XYZ file of C-alpha atoms in Angstrom:
298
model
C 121.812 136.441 -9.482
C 121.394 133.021 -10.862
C 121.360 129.865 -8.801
C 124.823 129.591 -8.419
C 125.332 132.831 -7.403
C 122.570 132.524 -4.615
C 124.277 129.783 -2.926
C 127.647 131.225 -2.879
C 125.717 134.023 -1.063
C 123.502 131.952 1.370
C 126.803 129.903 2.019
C 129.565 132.787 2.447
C 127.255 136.536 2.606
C 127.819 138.596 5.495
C 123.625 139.586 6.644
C 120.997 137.414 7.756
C 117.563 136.435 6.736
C 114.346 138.149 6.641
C 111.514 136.500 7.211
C 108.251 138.161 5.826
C 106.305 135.015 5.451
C 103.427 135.252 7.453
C 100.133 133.371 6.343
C 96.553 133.819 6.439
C 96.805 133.027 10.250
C 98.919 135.334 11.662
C 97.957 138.020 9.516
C 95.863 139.850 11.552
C 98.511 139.644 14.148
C 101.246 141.135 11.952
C 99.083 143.556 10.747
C 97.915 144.867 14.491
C 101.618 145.071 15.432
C 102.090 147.090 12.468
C 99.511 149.509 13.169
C 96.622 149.028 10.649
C 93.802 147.938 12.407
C 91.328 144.922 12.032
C 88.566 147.148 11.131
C 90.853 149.088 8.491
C 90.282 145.867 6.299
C 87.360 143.331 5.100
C 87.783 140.147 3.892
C 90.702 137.758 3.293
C 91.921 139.558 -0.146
C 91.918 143.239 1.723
C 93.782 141.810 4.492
C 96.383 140.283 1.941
C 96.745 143.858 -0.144
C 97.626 145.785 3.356
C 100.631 143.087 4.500
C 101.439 143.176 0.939
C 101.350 146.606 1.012
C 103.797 146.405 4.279
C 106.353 143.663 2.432
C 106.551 146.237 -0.454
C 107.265 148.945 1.900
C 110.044 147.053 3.299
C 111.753 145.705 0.356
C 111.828 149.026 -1.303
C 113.485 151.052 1.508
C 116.780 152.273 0.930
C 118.121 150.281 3.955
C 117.033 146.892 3.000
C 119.885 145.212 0.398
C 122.079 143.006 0.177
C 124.982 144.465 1.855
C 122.971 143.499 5.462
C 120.014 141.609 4.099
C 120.724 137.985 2.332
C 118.053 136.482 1.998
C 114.189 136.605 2.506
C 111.503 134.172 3.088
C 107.873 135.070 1.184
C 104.214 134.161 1.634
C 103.225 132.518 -1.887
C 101.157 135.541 -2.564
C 103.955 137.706 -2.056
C 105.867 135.627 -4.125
C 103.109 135.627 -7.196
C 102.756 139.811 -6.384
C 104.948 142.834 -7.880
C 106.246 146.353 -6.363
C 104.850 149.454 -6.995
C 106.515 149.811 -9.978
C 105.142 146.416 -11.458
C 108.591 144.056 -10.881
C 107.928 140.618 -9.322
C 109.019 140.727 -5.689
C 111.630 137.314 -6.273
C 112.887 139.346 -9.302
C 113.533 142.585 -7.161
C 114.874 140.943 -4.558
C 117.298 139.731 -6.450
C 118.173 142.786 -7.941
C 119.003 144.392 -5.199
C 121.740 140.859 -4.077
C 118.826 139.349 -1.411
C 118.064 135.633 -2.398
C 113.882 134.659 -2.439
C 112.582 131.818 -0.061
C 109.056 130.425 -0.699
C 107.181 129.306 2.870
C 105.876 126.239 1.733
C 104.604 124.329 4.744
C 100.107 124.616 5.068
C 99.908 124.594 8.337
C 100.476 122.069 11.180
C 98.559 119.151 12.730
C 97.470 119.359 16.699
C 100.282 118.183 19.343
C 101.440 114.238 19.688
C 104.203 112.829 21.165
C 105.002 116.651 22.423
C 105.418 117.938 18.435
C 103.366 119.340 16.134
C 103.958 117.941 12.733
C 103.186 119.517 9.854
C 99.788 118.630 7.123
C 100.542 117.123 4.279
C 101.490 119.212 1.208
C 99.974 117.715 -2.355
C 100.894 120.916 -4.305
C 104.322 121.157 -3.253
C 106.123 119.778 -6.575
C 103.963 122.308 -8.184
C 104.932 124.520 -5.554
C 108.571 124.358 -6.138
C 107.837 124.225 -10.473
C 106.665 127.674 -9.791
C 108.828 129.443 -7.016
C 112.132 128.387 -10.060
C 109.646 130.091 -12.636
C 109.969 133.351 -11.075
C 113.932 133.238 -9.536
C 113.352 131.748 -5.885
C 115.998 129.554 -4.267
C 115.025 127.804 -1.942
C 112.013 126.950 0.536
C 111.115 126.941 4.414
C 108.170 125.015 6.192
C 107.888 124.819 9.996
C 106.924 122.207 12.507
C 107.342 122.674 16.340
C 108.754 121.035 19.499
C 106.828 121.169 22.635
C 108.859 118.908 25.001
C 111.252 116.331 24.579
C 110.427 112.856 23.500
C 112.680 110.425 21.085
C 109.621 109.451 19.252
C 108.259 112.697 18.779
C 111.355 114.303 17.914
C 112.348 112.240 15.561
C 108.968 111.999 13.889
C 109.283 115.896 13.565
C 112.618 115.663 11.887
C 112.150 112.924 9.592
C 109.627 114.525 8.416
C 111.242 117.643 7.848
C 114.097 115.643 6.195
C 111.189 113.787 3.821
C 110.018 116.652 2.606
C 113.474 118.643 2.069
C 114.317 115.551 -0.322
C 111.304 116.308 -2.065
C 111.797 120.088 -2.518
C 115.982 119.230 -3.643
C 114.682 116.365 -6.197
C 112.830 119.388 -7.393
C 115.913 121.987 -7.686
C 115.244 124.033 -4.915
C 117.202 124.409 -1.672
C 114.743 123.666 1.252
C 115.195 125.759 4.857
C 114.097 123.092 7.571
C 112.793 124.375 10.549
C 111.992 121.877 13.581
C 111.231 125.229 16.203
C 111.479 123.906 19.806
C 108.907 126.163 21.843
C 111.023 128.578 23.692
C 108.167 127.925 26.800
C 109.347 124.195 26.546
C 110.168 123.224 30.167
C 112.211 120.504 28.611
C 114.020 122.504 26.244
C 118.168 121.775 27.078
C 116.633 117.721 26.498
C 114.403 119.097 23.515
C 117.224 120.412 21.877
C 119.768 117.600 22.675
C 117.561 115.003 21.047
C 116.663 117.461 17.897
C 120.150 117.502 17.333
C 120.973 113.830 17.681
C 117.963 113.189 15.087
C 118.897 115.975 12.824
C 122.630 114.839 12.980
C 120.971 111.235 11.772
C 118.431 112.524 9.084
C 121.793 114.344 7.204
C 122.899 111.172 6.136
C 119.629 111.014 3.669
C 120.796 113.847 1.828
C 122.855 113.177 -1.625
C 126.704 113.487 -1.328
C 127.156 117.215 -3.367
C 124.052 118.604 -2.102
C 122.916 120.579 0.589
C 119.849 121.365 3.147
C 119.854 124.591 5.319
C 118.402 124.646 8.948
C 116.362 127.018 10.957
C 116.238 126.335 14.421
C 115.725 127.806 17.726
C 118.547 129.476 19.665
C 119.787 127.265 21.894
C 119.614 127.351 25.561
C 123.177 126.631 26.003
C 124.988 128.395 23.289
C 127.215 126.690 20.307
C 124.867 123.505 21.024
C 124.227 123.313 17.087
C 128.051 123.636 16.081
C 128.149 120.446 14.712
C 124.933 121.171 11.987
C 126.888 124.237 10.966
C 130.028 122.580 10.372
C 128.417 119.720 8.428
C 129.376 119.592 4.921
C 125.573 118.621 3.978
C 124.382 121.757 5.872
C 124.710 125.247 3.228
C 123.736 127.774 6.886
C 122.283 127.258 10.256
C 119.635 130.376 11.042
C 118.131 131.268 13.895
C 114.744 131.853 14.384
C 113.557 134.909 17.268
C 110.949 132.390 18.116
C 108.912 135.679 20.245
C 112.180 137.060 21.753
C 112.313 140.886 21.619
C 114.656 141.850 19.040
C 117.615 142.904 22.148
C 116.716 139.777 23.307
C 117.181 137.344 20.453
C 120.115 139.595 19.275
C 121.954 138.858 22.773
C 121.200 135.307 22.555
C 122.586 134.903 18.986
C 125.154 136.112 19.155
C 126.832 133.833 21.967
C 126.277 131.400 19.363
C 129.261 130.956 16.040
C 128.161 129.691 12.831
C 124.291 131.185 12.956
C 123.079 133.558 11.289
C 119.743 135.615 12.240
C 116.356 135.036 9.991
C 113.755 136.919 12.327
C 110.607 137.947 11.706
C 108.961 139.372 14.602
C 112.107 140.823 15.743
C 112.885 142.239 12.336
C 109.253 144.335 12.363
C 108.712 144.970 15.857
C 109.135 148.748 15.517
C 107.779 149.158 11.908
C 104.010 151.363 11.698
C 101.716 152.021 8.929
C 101.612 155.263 10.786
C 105.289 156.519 10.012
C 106.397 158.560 7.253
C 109.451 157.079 5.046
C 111.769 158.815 6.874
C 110.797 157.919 10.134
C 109.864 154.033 8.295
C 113.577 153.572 6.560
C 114.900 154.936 10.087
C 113.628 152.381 12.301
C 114.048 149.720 9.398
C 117.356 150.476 9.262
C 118.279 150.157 13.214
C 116.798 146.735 13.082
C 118.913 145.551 10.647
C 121.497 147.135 11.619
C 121.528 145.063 14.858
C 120.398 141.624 13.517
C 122.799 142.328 11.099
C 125.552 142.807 13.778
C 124.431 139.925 16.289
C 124.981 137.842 12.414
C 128.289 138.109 12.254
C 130.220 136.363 13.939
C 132.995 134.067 13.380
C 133.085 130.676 12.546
């Protein structure tokens, strides 16, 4: 697929979007929910061959294409690595009609004004020079939302919205993702005033071009309708944001116009323990349901 073709596809594809980005911090994490053990590894570059070894698992299993899957969002070092057979995971992706996200985002700063925004990013031109070397699309980088507050909220998304122009000046399509903490106890005002500031921070973007938005599903559902009729905005997805897959599957689906890009949710069942039947089985029921709760109309 070339660029154009990857856009028509994150604009109009049936599926939703994987996320298999975790970073050196939640690692571990991913890895213990996948069944391989802290003490089955040593040292940050053994602990990045075994999820590596789990992202090529899932990307070559019969189940995971196009057809359901359209697009998914990579680690850098999953980016720079190959599959088994020695093809560069953007590259195979794309071979089999799934479009390649780079995370981008290095981590995030401690709470103010009820966000978290994120740390500043030096290498992200030369980021984004490399992620169109090797066939990637597009970007995502995450800051959260605690509680509601104007300033706070609106710091978060600016900053978002700074950044995205950066990463379209630079030919890439950025995924901006403002999460508001489903453990908010202001979340309905959270969300009300993250969509009043995103709503404002579209009107940065060049006329012709395009930002996509990963967000939170809403507490009261179609709340984000108008982001994913905006004519600056190529998809709204949804983050699970530590539903359980049921869970963030019922939720989404109340809601028209988003698709799913889960992580957690996506995985939650997955074990270094299984054999490949019993791997491209449970694989397959997950997507089968995100995939499901994804399309709807609208």
């Amino acid at each position: 697929m070339n660029f154009d073709q990857m856009k028509a596809k994150m604009a109009q594809g049936d599926g939703f979007i994987a996320a298999l980005d975790q970073s050196g911090g939640s690692t571990p994490k991913a890895l213990a929910g996948y069944g391989v053990a802290e003490d089955e590894w040593s040292g940050d570059e053994e602990m990045f061959a075994k999820i590596h070894e789990m992202r090529c698992r899932i990307v070559e299993s019969a189940s995971f294409t196009g057809d359901k899957v359209v697009g998914a969002i990579l680690f850098e070092k999953t980016m720079e690595g190959c599959n088994p057979e020695g093809i560069p995971i953007p590259q195979r992706l794309a071979g089999k009609g799934i479009v390649p996200f780079l995370k981008v985002d290095k981590g995030m700063h401690d709470t103010a004004n009820g966000v978290q925004l994120m740390k500043e990013m030096p290498e992200l031109d030369a980021n984004c020079e490399r992620a169109k070397e090797l066939g990637v699309f597009g970007t995502k980088m995450r800051s959260v939302i605690h509680e509601a507050d104007e300033t706070g909220v609106a710091d978060n998304v600016r900053q978002q919205m700074d950044f995205g122009l950066q990463i379209l000046g630079n030919g890439l399509v950025p995924i901006l993702e403002p999460e508001v903490s489903l453990k908010s106890e202001s979340r309905p005002q959270a969300e009300a005033q993250l969509l009043a500031a995103m709503l404002d921070q579209l009107n940065r973007v060049p006329d012709g071009q395009q930002v996509m938005l990963k967000l939170t599903i809403p507490s009261e559902p179609d709340t984000y309708k108008a982001l994913t009729e905006h004519p600056k905005v190529l998809r709204v997805v949804a983050l699970s944001g530590g539903y359980s897959r049921e869970e963030a599957c019922t939720e989404l689906a109340k809601n028209h116009g988003m698709i799913a890009s889960f992580s957690r949710a996506l995985l939650q069942e997955l074990r270094a323990q299984m054999d490949d039947a019993r791997f491209d089985e449970a694989l397959s029921s997950a997507i089968d349901a995100i995939y499901t709760a994804s399309k709807q109309p609208g």
